[in-house]
Amino acid sequence: MISIKSEREIELLRIAGKVVGDTHHYLEPFIKPGITTAELDKLAEDYIRSRGCTPSFKGLYGFPGSVCISLNEEVVHGIPGKRKIKEGDIISIDIGACWKGYHGDSAWTYPVGKISKEKQELLEHTEKALFEGLSMIHDGAHVGDIGYAVEQYALKHHLGVVKELVGHGVGSKVHEDPDVPNYGKMHTGPVLKEGMVIAVEPMLNLGTADVFMLDDDWTVVTADDKPSAHFEHTVLVTKDGYEIMTKR
Ligand code: MG
Ligand code: MG
C-alpha cells in the first residue's frame, strides 16, 4: 500500500530531508584525494548526529556503515573502509537521516579532483536523468512515467540503465511502496497522489547495464568494470508537481 502522508508527517520528512541535503553540503569540501571512505563515513555520521538525527542506513538490513560510499565501477551499497580516494575517481555517497522516526534519502556522485571527460559526462547525464524523471511527477501521474523519462534520456546518451535496483517510497521506513524503477512505460504502474513521498534514483553506467554483487554481499559493481553514477532525491508529490525534500 502506498501511504499518503499527513501534514505532521510531511513536516518531519522535510526536516529529515533537510539534514540529508545539509550533510551532502557539509561533506563536499572533504572529498579530496587521500581521504579514506571510512573518514568520510565518520564525518557524515557525526554531522547527522549533531543535527539530532540518526543515520538511517546504519544497521539497515545489517549494513555496517553510516552512509554508502561507492567508487567508480561500484554502483551502490559500497561499505566505507580504509580505501583512500584518489584524483580522477568518482565517488557516490548515499545518505539517509532519520528525524523522529521519519527518513530522508539522497545520493550524489562527486568528482575527485580532475576527472576524465567521459566520467564528467556520465555525472552530468545521470543528474539530468534524475530531473527528467522528476519532471513527470504530479498528482495523477503514473510511476511508469518516471521510469520512462529516465530510461529514454539514458538511452539517448548511450548509458546503461541499472534495473536490479530501484527508487522507492519514503516515510517511517526508508524503503516503502511503491518501487520506482528507472525504466518503464508511460501510463503504467501505480498512480501518484498528492501527499505521497518517493525517492527517485537513477543509476546509470558508462557501459553495460549489467551488474553483479561482490563477495561482501553488499557492493554492487558493473559487469564490465566501467564507471557508474547515482543521483537521488526524496520528493513530495504535489498537485501540480513535486517538492524536493533533500535539497542542498
Ligand atoms: Mg539512497
Ligand atoms: Mg533510496
PDB file of C-alpha atoms and ligand atoms in Angstrom:
ATOM      1  CA  MET A   1       0.000   0.000   0.000  1.00  0.00           C
ATOM      2  CA  ILE A   2       1.256   3.494  -0.796  1.00  0.00           C
ATOM      3  CA  SER A   3       0.735   5.826   2.130  1.00  0.00           C
ATOM      4  CA  ILE A   4      -0.426   9.421   1.860  1.00  0.00           C
ATOM      5  CA  LYS A   5       1.447  11.469   4.435  1.00  0.00           C
ATOM      6  CA  SER A   6      -0.291  13.726   6.936  1.00  0.00           C
ATOM      7  CA  GLU A   7       0.776  17.350   7.380  1.00  0.00           C
ATOM      8  CA  ARG A   8       2.623  16.365  10.538  1.00  0.00           C
ATOM      9  CA  GLU A   9       4.457  13.542   8.770  1.00  0.00           C
ATOM     10  CA  ILE A  10       5.372  15.837   5.905  1.00  0.00           C
ATOM     11  CA  GLU A  11       6.896  18.307   8.354  1.00  0.00           C
ATOM     12  CA  LEU A  12       9.039  15.543   9.920  1.00  0.00           C
ATOM     13  CA  LEU A  13      10.080  14.299   6.465  1.00  0.00           C
ATOM     14  CA  ARG A  14      11.049  17.842   5.476  1.00  0.00           C
ATOM     15  CA  ILE A  15      13.349  18.100   8.496  1.00  0.00           C
ATOM     16  CA  ALA A  16      14.945  14.683   7.838  1.00  0.00           C
ATOM     17  CA  GLY A  17      15.385  15.593   4.169  1.00  0.00           C
ATOM     18  CA  LYS A  18      16.937  18.949   5.024  1.00  0.00           C
ATOM     19  CA  VAL A  19      19.514  17.236   7.254  1.00  0.00           C
ATOM     20  CA  VAL A  20      20.357  14.822   4.410  1.00  0.00           C
ATOM     21  CA  GLY A  21      20.836  17.712   1.989  1.00  0.00           C
ATOM     22  CA  ASP A  22      22.899  19.630   4.522  1.00  0.00           C
ATOM     23  CA  THR A  23      25.071  16.548   5.157  1.00  0.00           C
ATOM     24  CA  HIS A  24      25.919  16.410   1.448  1.00  0.00           C
ATOM     25  CA  HIS A  25      26.773  20.088   1.515  1.00  0.00           C
ATOM     26  CA  TYR A  26      28.918  19.589   4.632  1.00  0.00           C
ATOM     27  CA  LEU A  27      30.841  16.626   3.165  1.00  0.00           C
ATOM     28  CA  GLU A  28      31.619  18.086  -0.246  1.00  0.00           C
ATOM     29  CA  PRO A  29      34.765  20.069   0.746  1.00  0.00           C
ATOM     30  CA  PHE A  30      36.245  16.921   2.347  1.00  0.00           C
ATOM     31  CA  ILE A  31      36.053  14.960  -0.920  1.00  0.00           C
ATOM     32  CA  LYS A  32      39.732  15.303  -1.806  1.00  0.00           C
ATOM     33  CA  PRO A  33      42.454  12.809  -2.796  1.00  0.00           C
ATOM     34  CA  GLY A  34      43.882  10.963   0.238  1.00  0.00           C
ATOM     35  CA  ILE A  35      40.834  10.825   2.496  1.00  0.00           C
ATOM     36  CA  THR A  36      39.508   7.337   3.243  1.00  0.00           C
ATOM     37  CA  THR A  37      35.914   6.321   2.767  1.00  0.00           C
ATOM     38  CA  ALA A  38      35.774   5.435   6.490  1.00  0.00           C
ATOM     39  CA  GLU A  39      36.806   9.005   7.354  1.00  0.00           C
ATOM     40  CA  LEU A  40      34.027  10.379   5.130  1.00  0.00           C
ATOM     41  CA  ASP A  41      31.576   7.983   6.784  1.00  0.00           C
ATOM     42  CA  LYS A  42      32.602   9.224  10.241  1.00  0.00           C
ATOM     43  CA  LEU A  43      32.254  12.865   9.201  1.00  0.00           C
ATOM     44  CA  ALA A  44      28.783  12.127   7.824  1.00  0.00           C
ATOM     45  CA  GLU A  45      27.662  10.252  10.931  1.00  0.00           C
ATOM     46  CA  ASP A  46      28.956  12.930  13.324  1.00  0.00           C
ATOM     47  CA  TYR A  47      27.257  15.659  11.311  1.00  0.00           C
ATOM     48  CA  ILE A  48      23.928  13.787  11.136  1.00  0.00           C
ATOM     49  CA  ARG A  49      24.035  13.183  14.911  1.00  0.00           C
ATOM     50  CA  SER A  50      24.992  16.827  15.570  1.00  0.00           C
ATOM     51  CA  ARG A  51      21.647  17.711  13.999  1.00  0.00           C
ATOM     52  CA  GLY A  52      19.759  15.408  16.348  1.00  0.00           C
ATOM     53  CA  CYS A  53      19.169  12.736  13.701  1.00  0.00           C
ATOM     54  CA  THR A  54      20.420   9.167  13.310  1.00  0.00           C
ATOM     55  CA  PRO A  55      21.995   7.723  10.138  1.00  0.00           C
ATOM     56  CA  SER A  56      19.177   5.732   8.508  1.00  0.00           C
ATOM     57  CA  PHE A  57      21.398   3.148   6.847  1.00  0.00           C
ATOM     58  CA  LYS A  58      23.443   2.149   9.898  1.00  0.00           C
ATOM     59  CA  GLY A  59      22.346  -1.398  10.649  1.00  0.00           C
ATOM     60  CA  LEU A  60      19.594  -1.277   7.993  1.00  0.00           C
ATOM     61  CA  TYR A  61      19.363  -4.923   6.831  1.00  0.00           C
ATOM     62  CA  GLY A  62      22.702  -5.207   8.695  1.00  0.00           C
ATOM     63  CA  PHE A  63      24.634  -2.564   6.723  1.00  0.00           C
ATOM     64  CA  PRO A  64      27.861  -1.808   8.635  1.00  0.00           C
ATOM     65  CA  GLY A  65      28.411   1.847   7.600  1.00  0.00           C
ATOM     66  CA  SER A  66      26.517   5.056   8.346  1.00  0.00           C
ATOM     67  CA  VAL A  67      26.377   6.043   4.680  1.00  0.00           C
ATOM     68  CA  CYS A  68      27.010   4.066   1.474  1.00  0.00           C
ATOM     69  CA  ILE A  69      30.141   5.071  -0.427  1.00  0.00           C
ATOM     70  CA  SER A  70      30.704   3.597  -3.883  1.00  0.00           C
ATOM     71  CA  LEU A  71      33.714   4.352  -6.095  1.00  0.00           C
ATOM     72  CA  ASN A  72      33.979   4.270  -9.883  1.00  0.00           C
ATOM     73  CA  GLU A  73      32.651   0.874 -11.129  1.00  0.00           C
ATOM     74  CA  GLU A  74      30.775   0.402  -7.845  1.00  0.00           C
ATOM     75  CA  VAL A  75      27.118   1.200  -8.416  1.00  0.00           C
ATOM     76  CA  VAL A  76      25.691   1.298  -4.883  1.00  0.00           C
ATOM     77  CA  HIS A  77      26.000  -0.013  -1.314  1.00  0.00           C
ATOM     78  CA  GLY A  78      29.781   0.330  -1.053  1.00  0.00           C
ATOM     79  CA  ILE A  79      30.963  -0.195   2.525  1.00  0.00           C
ATOM     80  CA  PRO A  80      33.140   2.601   3.957  1.00  0.00           C
ATOM     81  CA  GLY A  81      36.638   1.403   4.821  1.00  0.00           C
ATOM     82  CA  LYS A  82      40.369   2.028   4.627  1.00  0.00           C
ATOM     83  CA  ARG A  83      40.494   2.810   0.926  1.00  0.00           C
ATOM     84  CA  LYS A  84      41.779   6.251   0.049  1.00  0.00           C
ATOM     85  CA  ILE A  85      40.070   8.116  -2.753  1.00  0.00           C
ATOM     86  CA  LYS A  86      42.328   9.458  -5.486  1.00  0.00           C
ATOM     87  CA  GLU A  87      42.424  12.071  -8.193  1.00  0.00           C
ATOM     88  CA  GLY A  88      40.241  11.026 -11.126  1.00  0.00           C
ATOM     89  CA  ASP A  89      37.858   8.835  -9.094  1.00  0.00           C
ATOM     90  CA  ILE A  90      34.140   9.387  -8.951  1.00  0.00           C
ATOM     91  CA  ILE A  91      32.518   8.785  -5.575  1.00  0.00           C
ATOM     92  CA  SER A  92      28.822   8.146  -4.947  1.00  0.00           C
ATOM     93  CA  ILE A  93      27.660   8.960  -1.449  1.00  0.00           C
ATOM     94  CA  ASP A  94      24.198   7.780  -0.449  1.00  0.00           C
ATOM     95  CA  ILE A  95      22.952   9.417   2.738  1.00  0.00           C
ATOM     96  CA  GLY A  96      19.902   8.715   4.896  1.00  0.00           C
ATOM     97  CA  ALA A  97      18.915  10.532   8.069  1.00  0.00           C
ATOM     98  CA  CYS A  98      16.100   9.817  10.488  1.00  0.00           C
ATOM     99  CA  TRP A  99      14.282  12.538  12.446  1.00  0.00           C
ATOM    100  CA  LYS A 100      11.682  11.431  14.996  1.00  0.00           C
ATOM    101  CA  GLY A 101      11.070   8.204  13.089  1.00  0.00           C
ATOM    102  CA  TYR A 102      10.943   9.726   9.574  1.00  0.00           C
ATOM    103  CA  HIS A 103      13.611   9.479   6.874  1.00  0.00           C
ATOM    104  CA  GLY A 104      15.262  11.405   4.083  1.00  0.00           C
ATOM    105  CA  ASP A 105      17.330   9.655   1.384  1.00  0.00           C
ATOM    106  CA  SER A 106      19.598  11.231  -1.215  1.00  0.00           C
ATOM    107  CA  ALA A 107      22.614  10.061  -3.216  1.00  0.00           C
ATOM    108  CA  TRP A 108      25.010  12.181  -5.225  1.00  0.00           C
ATOM    109  CA  THR A 109      28.107  11.341  -7.288  1.00  0.00           C
ATOM    110  CA  TYR A 110      31.078  13.664  -6.944  1.00  0.00           C
ATOM    111  CA  PRO A 111      34.297  14.054  -8.922  1.00  0.00           C
ATOM    112  CA  VAL A 112      37.573  13.669  -7.008  1.00  0.00           C
ATOM    113  CA  GLY A 113      39.831  16.402  -8.361  1.00  0.00           C
ATOM    114  CA  LYS A 114      40.044  16.389 -12.139  1.00  0.00           C
ATOM    115  CA  ILE A 115      38.184  13.546 -13.834  1.00  0.00           C
ATOM    116  CA  SER A 116      38.055  12.271 -17.431  1.00  0.00           C
ATOM    117  CA  LYS A 117      35.676  13.831 -19.935  1.00  0.00           C
ATOM    118  CA  GLU A 118      33.643  10.630 -20.151  1.00  0.00           C
ATOM    119  CA  LYS A 119      33.210  10.466 -16.367  1.00  0.00           C
ATOM    120  CA  GLN A 120      32.230  14.145 -16.354  1.00  0.00           C
ATOM    121  CA  GLU A 121      29.571  13.450 -18.988  1.00  0.00           C
ATOM    122  CA  LEU A 122      28.320  10.434 -17.034  1.00  0.00           C
ATOM    123  CA  LEU A 123      27.815  12.637 -13.970  1.00  0.00           C
ATOM    124  CA  GLU A 124      26.078  15.387 -15.926  1.00  0.00           C
ATOM    125  CA  HIS A 125      23.778  12.979 -17.743  1.00  0.00           C
ATOM    126  CA  THR A 126      22.827  10.996 -14.636  1.00  0.00           C
ATOM    127  CA  GLU A 127      21.928  14.203 -12.784  1.00  0.00           C
ATOM    128  CA  LYS A 128      19.876  15.330 -15.790  1.00  0.00           C
ATOM    129  CA  ALA A 129      18.195  11.909 -15.966  1.00  0.00           C
ATOM    130  CA  LEU A 130      17.104  12.380 -12.328  1.00  0.00           C
ATOM    131  CA  PHE A 131      15.466  15.704 -13.191  1.00  0.00           C
ATOM    132  CA  GLU A 132      13.891  14.243 -16.348  1.00  0.00           C
ATOM    133  CA  GLY A 133      12.279  11.624 -14.112  1.00  0.00           C
ATOM    134  CA  LEU A 134      11.197  14.165 -11.504  1.00  0.00           C
ATOM    135  CA  SER A 135       9.649  16.385 -14.180  1.00  0.00           C
ATOM    136  CA  MET A 136       6.972  13.714 -14.784  1.00  0.00           C
ATOM    137  CA  ILE A 137       5.713  13.826 -11.201  1.00  0.00           C
ATOM    138  CA  HIS A 138       2.354  15.348 -10.261  1.00  0.00           C
ATOM    139  CA  ASP A 139      -0.917  14.182  -8.742  1.00  0.00           C
ATOM    140  CA  GLY A 140      -2.404  11.699 -11.215  1.00  0.00           C
ATOM    141  CA  ALA A 141       0.841  10.738 -12.986  1.00  0.00           C
ATOM    142  CA  HIS A 142       1.932   7.090 -13.072  1.00  0.00           C
ATOM    143  CA  VAL A 143       5.115   5.687 -11.566  1.00  0.00           C
ATOM    144  CA  GLY A 144       5.913   4.266 -15.027  1.00  0.00           C
ATOM    145  CA  ASP A 145       6.085   7.819 -16.418  1.00  0.00           C
ATOM    146  CA  ILE A 146       9.140   8.490 -14.235  1.00  0.00           C
ATOM    147  CA  GLY A 147      10.980   5.359 -15.374  1.00  0.00           C
ATOM    148  CA  TYR A 148      10.081   6.050 -18.961  1.00  0.00           C
ATOM    149  CA  ALA A 149      11.609   9.549 -18.822  1.00  0.00           C
ATOM    150  CA  VAL A 150      14.800   8.350 -17.092  1.00  0.00           C
ATOM    151  CA  GLU A 151      15.288   5.426 -19.463  1.00  0.00           C
ATOM    152  CA  GLN A 152      14.631   7.400 -22.639  1.00  0.00           C
ATOM    153  CA  TYR A 153      17.110  10.072 -21.579  1.00  0.00           C
ATOM    154  CA  ALA A 154      19.755   7.457 -20.697  1.00  0.00           C
ATOM    155  CA  LEU A 155      19.320   5.532 -23.927  1.00  0.00           C
ATOM    156  CA  LYS A 156      19.624   8.719 -25.959  1.00  0.00           C
ATOM    157  CA  HIS A 157      23.046   9.192 -24.377  1.00  0.00           C
ATOM    158  CA  HIS A 158      24.052   5.509 -24.726  1.00  0.00           C
ATOM    159  CA  LEU A 159      24.207   4.860 -20.995  1.00  0.00           C
ATOM    160  CA  GLY A 160      23.340   1.577 -19.284  1.00  0.00           C
ATOM    161  CA  VAL A 161      20.280   1.719 -17.017  1.00  0.00           C
ATOM    162  CA  VAL A 162      20.620  -0.442 -13.900  1.00  0.00           C
ATOM    163  CA  LYS A 163      17.388  -2.413 -13.479  1.00  0.00           C
ATOM    164  CA  GLU A 164      18.148  -4.547 -10.426  1.00  0.00           C
ATOM    165  CA  LEU A 165      17.866  -1.565  -8.065  1.00  0.00           C
ATOM    166  CA  VAL A 166      15.006   0.905  -7.962  1.00  0.00           C
ATOM    167  CA  GLY A 167      13.671   4.003  -6.221  1.00  0.00           C
ATOM    168  CA  HIS A 168      11.001   3.660  -3.553  1.00  0.00           C
ATOM    169  CA  GLY A 169       8.509   5.284  -1.255  1.00  0.00           C
ATOM    170  CA  VAL A 170       9.933   7.015   1.835  1.00  0.00           C
ATOM    171  CA  GLY A 171       8.326   7.592   5.232  1.00  0.00           C
ATOM    172  CA  SER A 172       8.632   5.976   8.650  1.00  0.00           C
ATOM    173  CA  LYS A 173      10.594   3.311   6.786  1.00  0.00           C
ATOM    174  CA  VAL A 174      13.447   4.164   4.408  1.00  0.00           C
ATOM    175  CA  HIS A 175      12.055   1.769   1.828  1.00  0.00           C
ATOM    176  CA  GLU A 176       8.300   1.782   1.376  1.00  0.00           C
ATOM    177  CA  ASP A 177       5.930   1.109  -1.517  1.00  0.00           C
ATOM    178  CA  PRO A 178       5.940   1.791  -4.379  1.00  0.00           C
ATOM    179  CA  ASP A 179       9.011   0.600  -6.271  1.00  0.00           C
ATOM    180  CA  VAL A 180      10.119   3.385  -8.599  1.00  0.00           C
ATOM    181  CA  PRO A 181      12.101   1.740 -11.429  1.00  0.00           C
ATOM    182  CA  ASN A 182      14.390   3.684 -13.745  1.00  0.00           C
ATOM    183  CA  TYR A 183      12.659   2.132 -16.745  1.00  0.00           C
ATOM    184  CA  GLY A 184       9.050   1.773 -17.738  1.00  0.00           C
ATOM    185  CA  LYS A 185       6.163   2.645 -19.977  1.00  0.00           C
ATOM    186  CA  MET A 186       4.016   5.761 -19.883  1.00  0.00           C
ATOM    187  CA  HIS A 187       0.641   5.449 -18.098  1.00  0.00           C
ATOM    188  CA  THR A 188       1.607   2.228 -16.325  1.00  0.00           C
ATOM    189  CA  GLY A 189       2.245   1.387 -12.688  1.00  0.00           C
ATOM    190  CA  PRO A 190       0.707   2.910  -9.550  1.00  0.00           C
ATOM    191  CA  VAL A 191      -0.896   6.355  -9.726  1.00  0.00           C
ATOM    192  CA  LEU A 192       0.857   9.113  -7.763  1.00  0.00           C
ATOM    193  CA  LYS A 193      -1.243  11.147  -5.355  1.00  0.00           C
ATOM    194  CA  GLU A 194      -0.630  14.420  -3.623  1.00  0.00           C
ATOM    195  CA  GLY A 195       0.996  13.687  -0.249  1.00  0.00           C
ATOM    196  CA  MET A 196       2.994  10.637  -1.348  1.00  0.00           C
ATOM    197  CA  VAL A 197       6.745  10.780  -0.758  1.00  0.00           C
ATOM    198  CA  ILE A 198       9.112   8.892  -3.051  1.00  0.00           C
ATOM    199  CA  ALA A 199      12.827   8.629  -3.773  1.00  0.00           C
ATOM    200  CA  VAL A 200      13.795   8.770  -7.445  1.00  0.00           C
ATOM    201  CA  GLU A 201      17.316   7.471  -8.031  1.00  0.00           C
ATOM    202  CA  PRO A 202      18.726   6.714 -11.466  1.00  0.00           C
ATOM    203  CA  MET A 203      21.882   4.584 -11.518  1.00  0.00           C
ATOM    204  CA  LEU A 204      23.465   4.910 -14.941  1.00  0.00           C
ATOM    205  CA  ASN A 205      26.541   3.144 -16.306  1.00  0.00           C
ATOM    206  CA  LEU A 206      29.059   4.228 -18.903  1.00  0.00           C
ATOM    207  CA  GLY A 207      28.989   0.728 -20.377  1.00  0.00           C
ATOM    208  CA  THR A 208      26.738  -2.275 -19.940  1.00  0.00           C
ATOM    209  CA  ALA A 209      23.611  -2.120 -17.774  1.00  0.00           C
ATOM    210  CA  ASP A 210      24.622  -5.445 -16.224  1.00  0.00           C
ATOM    211  CA  VAL A 211      25.731  -5.512 -12.607  1.00  0.00           C
ATOM    212  CA  PHE A 212      26.695  -8.121 -10.014  1.00  0.00           C
ATOM    213  CA  MET A 213      27.338  -8.258  -6.293  1.00  0.00           C
ATOM    214  CA  LEU A 214      30.784  -8.628  -4.734  1.00  0.00           C
ATOM    215  CA  ASP A 215      31.609 -11.308  -2.156  1.00  0.00           C
ATOM    216  CA  ASP A 216      30.994  -8.818   0.671  1.00  0.00           C
ATOM    217  CA  ASP A 217      27.283  -9.326  -0.160  1.00  0.00           C
ATOM    218  CA  TRP A 218      26.793  -5.551  -0.323  1.00  0.00           C
ATOM    219  CA  THR A 219      28.750  -3.800  -3.037  1.00  0.00           C
ATOM    220  CA  VAL A 220      27.069  -3.826  -6.444  1.00  0.00           C
ATOM    221  CA  VAL A 221      29.510  -3.328  -9.353  1.00  0.00           C
ATOM    222  CA  THR A 222      29.205  -3.021 -13.112  1.00  0.00           C
ATOM    223  CA  ALA A 223      29.843  -6.247 -15.045  1.00  0.00           C
ATOM    224  CA  ASP A 224      32.351  -4.562 -17.388  1.00  0.00           C
ATOM    225  CA  ASP A 225      34.143  -2.515 -14.684  1.00  0.00           C
ATOM    226  CA  LYS A 226      33.138   0.778 -16.311  1.00  0.00           C
ATOM    227  CA  PRO A 227      32.083   3.660 -14.053  1.00  0.00           C
ATOM    228  CA  SER A 228      28.577   4.163 -12.699  1.00  0.00           C
ATOM    229  CA  ALA A 229      26.823   7.237 -11.274  1.00  0.00           C
ATOM    230  CA  HIS A 230      23.905   7.604  -8.857  1.00  0.00           C
ATOM    231  CA  PHE A 231      21.775  10.693  -8.218  1.00  0.00           C
ATOM    232  CA  GLU A 232      18.790  10.619  -5.890  1.00  0.00           C
ATOM    233  CA  HIS A 233      16.317  12.983  -4.274  1.00  0.00           C
ATOM    234  CA  THR A 234      13.423  12.314  -1.926  1.00  0.00           C
ATOM    235  CA  VAL A 235      10.402  14.301  -3.132  1.00  0.00           C
ATOM    236  CA  LEU A 236       6.865  15.074  -2.034  1.00  0.00           C
ATOM    237  CA  VAL A 237       4.207  14.662  -4.730  1.00  0.00           C
ATOM    238  CA  THR A 238       2.147  17.850  -5.003  1.00  0.00           C
ATOM    239  CA  LYS A 239      -0.959  18.695  -7.004  1.00  0.00           C
ATOM    240  CA  ASP A 240       0.957  20.217  -9.885  1.00  0.00           C
ATOM    241  CA  GLY A 241       4.441  18.759  -9.454  1.00  0.00           C
ATOM    242  CA  TYR A 242       6.845  17.910  -6.687  1.00  0.00           C
ATOM    243  CA  GLU A 243       8.817  19.403  -3.813  1.00  0.00           C
ATOM    244  CA  ILE A 244      12.413  18.262  -3.317  1.00  0.00           C
ATOM    245  CA  MET A 245      12.818  17.401   0.372  1.00  0.00           C
ATOM    246  CA  THR A 246      16.577  16.667   0.231  1.00  0.00           C
ATOM    247  CA  LYS A 247      17.659  19.909  -1.436  1.00  0.00           C
ATOM    248  CA  ARG A 248      21.200  21.091  -0.674  1.00  0.00           C
TER     249      ARG A 248
HETATM  250 MG    MG B   1      19.709   6.471  -1.183  1.00  0.00          MG
HETATM  251 MG    MG B   2      16.916   5.347  -1.984  1.00  0.00          MG
END
